[in-house]
Structure formats: C-alpha cells, structure tokens
Coordinates of C-alpha atoms in Angstrom, one line a residue:
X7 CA 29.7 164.2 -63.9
X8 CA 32.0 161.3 -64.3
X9 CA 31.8 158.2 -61.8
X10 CA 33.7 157.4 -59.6
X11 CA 35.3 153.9 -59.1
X12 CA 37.3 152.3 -55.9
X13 CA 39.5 150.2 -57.7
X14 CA 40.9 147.6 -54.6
X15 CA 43.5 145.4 -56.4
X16 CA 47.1 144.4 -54.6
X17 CA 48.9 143.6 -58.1
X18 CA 51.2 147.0 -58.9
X19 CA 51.1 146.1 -62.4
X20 CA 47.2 145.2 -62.6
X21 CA 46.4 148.7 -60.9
X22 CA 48.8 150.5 -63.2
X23 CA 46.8 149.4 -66.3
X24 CA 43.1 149.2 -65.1
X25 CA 43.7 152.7 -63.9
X26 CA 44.5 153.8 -67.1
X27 CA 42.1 152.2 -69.2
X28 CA 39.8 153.4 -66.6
X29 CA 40.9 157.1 -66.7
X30 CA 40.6 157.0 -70.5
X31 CA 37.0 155.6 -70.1
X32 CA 36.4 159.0 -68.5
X33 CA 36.1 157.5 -65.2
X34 CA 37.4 158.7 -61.6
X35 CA 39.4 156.3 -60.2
X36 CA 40.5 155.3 -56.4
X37 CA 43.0 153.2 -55.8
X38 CA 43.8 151.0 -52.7
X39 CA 46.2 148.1 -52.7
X40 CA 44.8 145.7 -49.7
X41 CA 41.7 145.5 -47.6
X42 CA 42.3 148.1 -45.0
X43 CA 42.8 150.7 -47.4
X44 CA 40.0 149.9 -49.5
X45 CA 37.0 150.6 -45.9
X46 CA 39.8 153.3 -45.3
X47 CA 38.8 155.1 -48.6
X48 CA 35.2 153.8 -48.6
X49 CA 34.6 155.4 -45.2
X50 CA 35.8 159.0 -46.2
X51 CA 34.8 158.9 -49.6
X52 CA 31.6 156.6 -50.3
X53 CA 29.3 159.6 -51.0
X54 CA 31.2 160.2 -54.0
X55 CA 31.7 156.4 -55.1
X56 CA 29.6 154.6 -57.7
X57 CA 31.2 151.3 -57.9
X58 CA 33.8 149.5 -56.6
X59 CA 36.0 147.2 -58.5
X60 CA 37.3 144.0 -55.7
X61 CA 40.1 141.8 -55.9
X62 CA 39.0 138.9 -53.3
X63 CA 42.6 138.1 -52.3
X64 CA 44.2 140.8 -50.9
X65 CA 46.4 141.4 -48.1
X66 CA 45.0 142.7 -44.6
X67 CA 41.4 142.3 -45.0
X68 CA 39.9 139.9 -48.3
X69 CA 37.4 140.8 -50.6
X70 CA 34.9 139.6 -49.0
X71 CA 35.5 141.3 -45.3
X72 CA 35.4 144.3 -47.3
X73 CA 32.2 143.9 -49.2
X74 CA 30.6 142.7 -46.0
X75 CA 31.2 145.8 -44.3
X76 CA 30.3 148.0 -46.9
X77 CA 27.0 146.1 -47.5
X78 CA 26.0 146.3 -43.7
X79 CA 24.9 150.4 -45.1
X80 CA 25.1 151.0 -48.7
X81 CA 23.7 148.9 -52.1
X82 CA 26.9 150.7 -54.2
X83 CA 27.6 148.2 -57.1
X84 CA 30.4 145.9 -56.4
X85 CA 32.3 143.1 -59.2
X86 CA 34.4 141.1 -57.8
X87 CA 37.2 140.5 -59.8
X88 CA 39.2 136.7 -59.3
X89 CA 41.6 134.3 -59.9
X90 CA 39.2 132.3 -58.1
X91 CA 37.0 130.3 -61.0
X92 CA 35.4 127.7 -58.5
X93 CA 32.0 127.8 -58.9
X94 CA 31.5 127.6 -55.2
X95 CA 33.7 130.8 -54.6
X96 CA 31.5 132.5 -57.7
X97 CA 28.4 131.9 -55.5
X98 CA 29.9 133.0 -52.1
X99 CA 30.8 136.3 -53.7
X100 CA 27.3 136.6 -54.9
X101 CA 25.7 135.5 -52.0
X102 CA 27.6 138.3 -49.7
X103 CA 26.9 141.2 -51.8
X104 CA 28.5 141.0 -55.2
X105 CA 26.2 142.8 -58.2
X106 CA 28.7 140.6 -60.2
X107 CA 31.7 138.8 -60.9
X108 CA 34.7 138.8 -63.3
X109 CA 37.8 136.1 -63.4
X110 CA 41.2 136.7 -64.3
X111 CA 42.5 136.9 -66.7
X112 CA 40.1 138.6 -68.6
X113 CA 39.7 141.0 -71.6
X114 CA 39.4 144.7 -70.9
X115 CA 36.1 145.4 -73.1
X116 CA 34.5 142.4 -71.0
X117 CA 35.1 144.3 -67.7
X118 CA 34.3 147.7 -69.4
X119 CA 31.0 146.9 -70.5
X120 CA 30.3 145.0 -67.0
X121 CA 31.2 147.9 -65.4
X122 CA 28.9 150.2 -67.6
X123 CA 25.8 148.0 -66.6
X124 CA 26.3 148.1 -63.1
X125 CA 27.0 152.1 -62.8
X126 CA 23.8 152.6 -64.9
X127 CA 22.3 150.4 -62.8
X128 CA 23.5 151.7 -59.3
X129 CA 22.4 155.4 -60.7
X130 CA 18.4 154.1 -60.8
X131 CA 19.1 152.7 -57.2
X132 CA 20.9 154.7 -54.4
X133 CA 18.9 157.5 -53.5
X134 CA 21.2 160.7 -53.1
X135 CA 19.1 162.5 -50.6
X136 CA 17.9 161.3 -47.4
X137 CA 14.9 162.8 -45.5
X138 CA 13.1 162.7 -41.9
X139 CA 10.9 165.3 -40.3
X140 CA 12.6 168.7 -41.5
X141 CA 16.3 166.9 -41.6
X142 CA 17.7 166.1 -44.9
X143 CA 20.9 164.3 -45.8
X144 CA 22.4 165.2 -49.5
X145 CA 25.2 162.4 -50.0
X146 CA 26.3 163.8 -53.3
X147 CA 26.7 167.7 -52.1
X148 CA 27.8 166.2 -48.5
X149 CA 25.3 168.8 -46.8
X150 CA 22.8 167.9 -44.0
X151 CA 20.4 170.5 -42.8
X152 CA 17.5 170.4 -40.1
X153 CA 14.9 173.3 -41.0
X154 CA 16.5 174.3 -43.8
X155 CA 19.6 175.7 -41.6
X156 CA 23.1 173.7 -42.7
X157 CA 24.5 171.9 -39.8
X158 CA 28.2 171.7 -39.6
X159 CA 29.0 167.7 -39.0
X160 CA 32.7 166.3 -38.4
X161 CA 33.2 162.7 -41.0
X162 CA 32.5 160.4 -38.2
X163 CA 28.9 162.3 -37.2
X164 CA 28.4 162.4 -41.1
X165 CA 28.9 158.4 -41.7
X166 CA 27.3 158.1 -38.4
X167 CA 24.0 160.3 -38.9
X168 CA 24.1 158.4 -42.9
X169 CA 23.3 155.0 -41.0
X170 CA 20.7 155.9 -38.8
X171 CA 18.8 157.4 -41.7
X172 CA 19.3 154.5 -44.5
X173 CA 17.4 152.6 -41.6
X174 CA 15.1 155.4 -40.5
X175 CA 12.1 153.2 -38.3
X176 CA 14.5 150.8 -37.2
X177 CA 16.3 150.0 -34.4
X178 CA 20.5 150.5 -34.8
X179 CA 22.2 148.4 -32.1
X180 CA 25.1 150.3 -30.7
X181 CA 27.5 147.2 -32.5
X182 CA 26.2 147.7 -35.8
X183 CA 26.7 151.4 -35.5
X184 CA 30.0 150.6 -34.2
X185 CA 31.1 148.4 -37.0
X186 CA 29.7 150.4 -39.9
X187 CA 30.9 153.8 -38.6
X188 CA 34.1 152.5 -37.0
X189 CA 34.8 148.9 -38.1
X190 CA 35.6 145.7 -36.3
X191 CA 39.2 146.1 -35.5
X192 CA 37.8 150.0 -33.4
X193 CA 39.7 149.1 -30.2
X194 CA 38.7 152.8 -28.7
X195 CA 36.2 153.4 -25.9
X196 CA 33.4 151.1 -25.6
X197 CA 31.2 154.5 -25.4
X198 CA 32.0 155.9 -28.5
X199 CA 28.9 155.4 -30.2
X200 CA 26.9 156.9 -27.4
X201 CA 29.4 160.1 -27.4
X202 CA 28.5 160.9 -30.9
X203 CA 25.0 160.6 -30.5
X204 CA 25.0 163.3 -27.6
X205 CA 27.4 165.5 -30.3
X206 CA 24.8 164.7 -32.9
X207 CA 22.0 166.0 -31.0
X208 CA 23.6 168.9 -30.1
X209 CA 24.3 169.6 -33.5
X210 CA 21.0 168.7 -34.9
X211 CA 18.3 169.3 -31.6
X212 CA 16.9 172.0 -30.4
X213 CA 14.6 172.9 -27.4
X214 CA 11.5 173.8 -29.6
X215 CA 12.1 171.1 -32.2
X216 CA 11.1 167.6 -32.5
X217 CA 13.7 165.1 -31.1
X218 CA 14.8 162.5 -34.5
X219 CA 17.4 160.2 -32.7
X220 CA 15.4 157.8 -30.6
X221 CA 17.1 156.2 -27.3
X222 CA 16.3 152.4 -27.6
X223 CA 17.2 151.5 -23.9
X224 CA 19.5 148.7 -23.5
X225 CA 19.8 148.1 -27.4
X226 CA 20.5 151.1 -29.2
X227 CA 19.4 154.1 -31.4
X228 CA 16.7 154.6 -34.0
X229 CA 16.2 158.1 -36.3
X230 CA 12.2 158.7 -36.8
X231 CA 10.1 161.5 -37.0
X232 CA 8.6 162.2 -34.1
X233 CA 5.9 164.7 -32.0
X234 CA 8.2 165.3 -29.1
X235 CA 11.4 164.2 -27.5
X236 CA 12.4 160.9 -26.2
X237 CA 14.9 159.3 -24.6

C-alpha cells in the first residue's frame, strides 16, 4: 500500500511540483496550504497518514503550532521544510517534534531520500492496533470493537477514544482531551468532552461488562482494564 503524505506548504507553485514529484514517487499525497488546514486534514485523516511534509511559515497557524498539536497524540514522522537556515530555528524545530529538517531551496532527490528514511522508519514505530481488556482499536482499517462486536463510532468519538488509548494507565485531563480532539481555538461548550465520554460509554459499555473509561474526579479521564465499573 502506498504512503500517504500531508504535504502543508502555502507556495502554489512549490505544492504544484512536490505533488507531482511525489505522486510519481508512488506516493499519496494531501495537500493543505496554511496551518488550519493542515490539523483540519490531520484530524480526519491521521489514521491513513505516514508523514507529513511542514513548511514552518505558513499563514493561520505556523509549523510549529501545528506539529505541537499533532505531537500531543501521535509519533507520525514530520520534516520540516524551511527558508529558515538559523541554526537556532534548526534546533527549535527539533526540539518540538521534528524527525528532521530540510531548507529551501533544496534538491528534490535530497528530500526524496529524507523522506524514504523517515516513512521506513515511522512503519517500525506506530503501532496500528490498539488494545485494552476485550476493546481494540485498528487505526489502519478505522474499526474499534469491544468483545469482538464492531462498535459504530462518529470521527470525534473515534479521535477521541484514539487518545485515551495511546495513554491507556494514564490520566487525560479534560484540556488535553480538549485540545487534541478539538484544538485550541474549540470555542463550543465547556462540557464537551464530558458529553462524548457519556456517548462513548454508551457505545462501548455494557451492564455485564467491565467499565474501560475511568472517571478521574476533578481532573479527568483515564482508559484501563479494569474488574468492575467506576466512576
């Protein structure tokens, strides 16, 4: 199966060709042209990503807003790819998530064979299936099932349900959830969180079943396997 790369670049003519050369390489490509399209994309498609190509400048949110968000739940490969040849700005991007970093201008077999690394890389490292107790998460087949039976899950119980179990043991505050499911500029109700756990549980808890989603009082919510139901 061909990867899949989120290409985030705000230059028409830069996206035109990268896409191509991409495409040629055999790769999938996603495009999005400033920050807020980039998490936009990432948020309905990150099961199916493998990489994601940053510009740091781009309009809306930067490069670096972007990879922060997307580092609060996943290790996917990210390059970040730069006018920006300080060496201070090389070790920023490093320091807040990049896997690596490219500056422009640049020649395309460089960035190909970069790019190569890091997927073969990201391949040994994200786990595709997430398990609990009898509930299993599949992030490549999008499917979650508790006892074998498949639950039907709307996106936002999906990327919701995807958190608590990349930290299964440990406690989720209600604004992490928030900004990882939602992001920073959610201006909605202040319950929202809460509201999808109670849809989640529904969906995924049953009288004669072990409880998974674990009420933290006062903090927030934590996914374990556990003897009988709490909270």
């Amino acid at each position: 199966m061909a990867a899949t790369i989120l290409l985030v670049e705000d230059e028409a003519g830069l996206i035109s060709y990268l896409d191509s050369e991409l495409h040629f390489e055999g790769y999938t490509v996603l495009t999005a042209q400033d920050g807020q399209a980039a998490w936009d994309t990432w948020q309905a498609k990150q099961a199916e990503i493998n990489l994601i190509l940053l510009d740091w400048m781009i309009p809306k949110l930067d490069g670096l807003e972007v990879m922060r968000r997307v580092r609060k739940t996943s290790d996917v490969p990210i390059m970040m790819m730069t006018a920006r040849d300080y060496v201070g700005d090389k070790v920023a991007g490093l320091d807040n998530g990049a896997d690596d970093y490219i500056t422009k201008p640049f020649e395309i077999e460089e960035l190909l064979a970069r790019i190569r690394v890091l997927i073969r890389r990201g391949q040994h490292l994200v786990p595709t299936t997430y398990t609990v107790g009898d509930l299993t998460l599949d992030t490549k087949a999008r499917q979650v099932r508790r006892g074998g039976q498949l639950a039907q899950l709307t996106q936002r119980e999906y990327d919701l349900l995807l958190v608590l179990m990349q930290h299964r043991g440990e406690v989720c505050t209600r604004d992490q959830l928030l900004d990882a499911v939602w992001g920073t500029e959610f201006d909605g109700q202040a319950n929202i969180v809460d509201v999808y756990v109670r849809y989640l549980r529904q969906k995924l808890e049953c009288p004669d079943e072990p409880a998974l989603i674990q009420t933290v009082r006062g903090v927030g919510y934590m996914l374990e396997e556990a003897a009988s139901h709490a909270g």
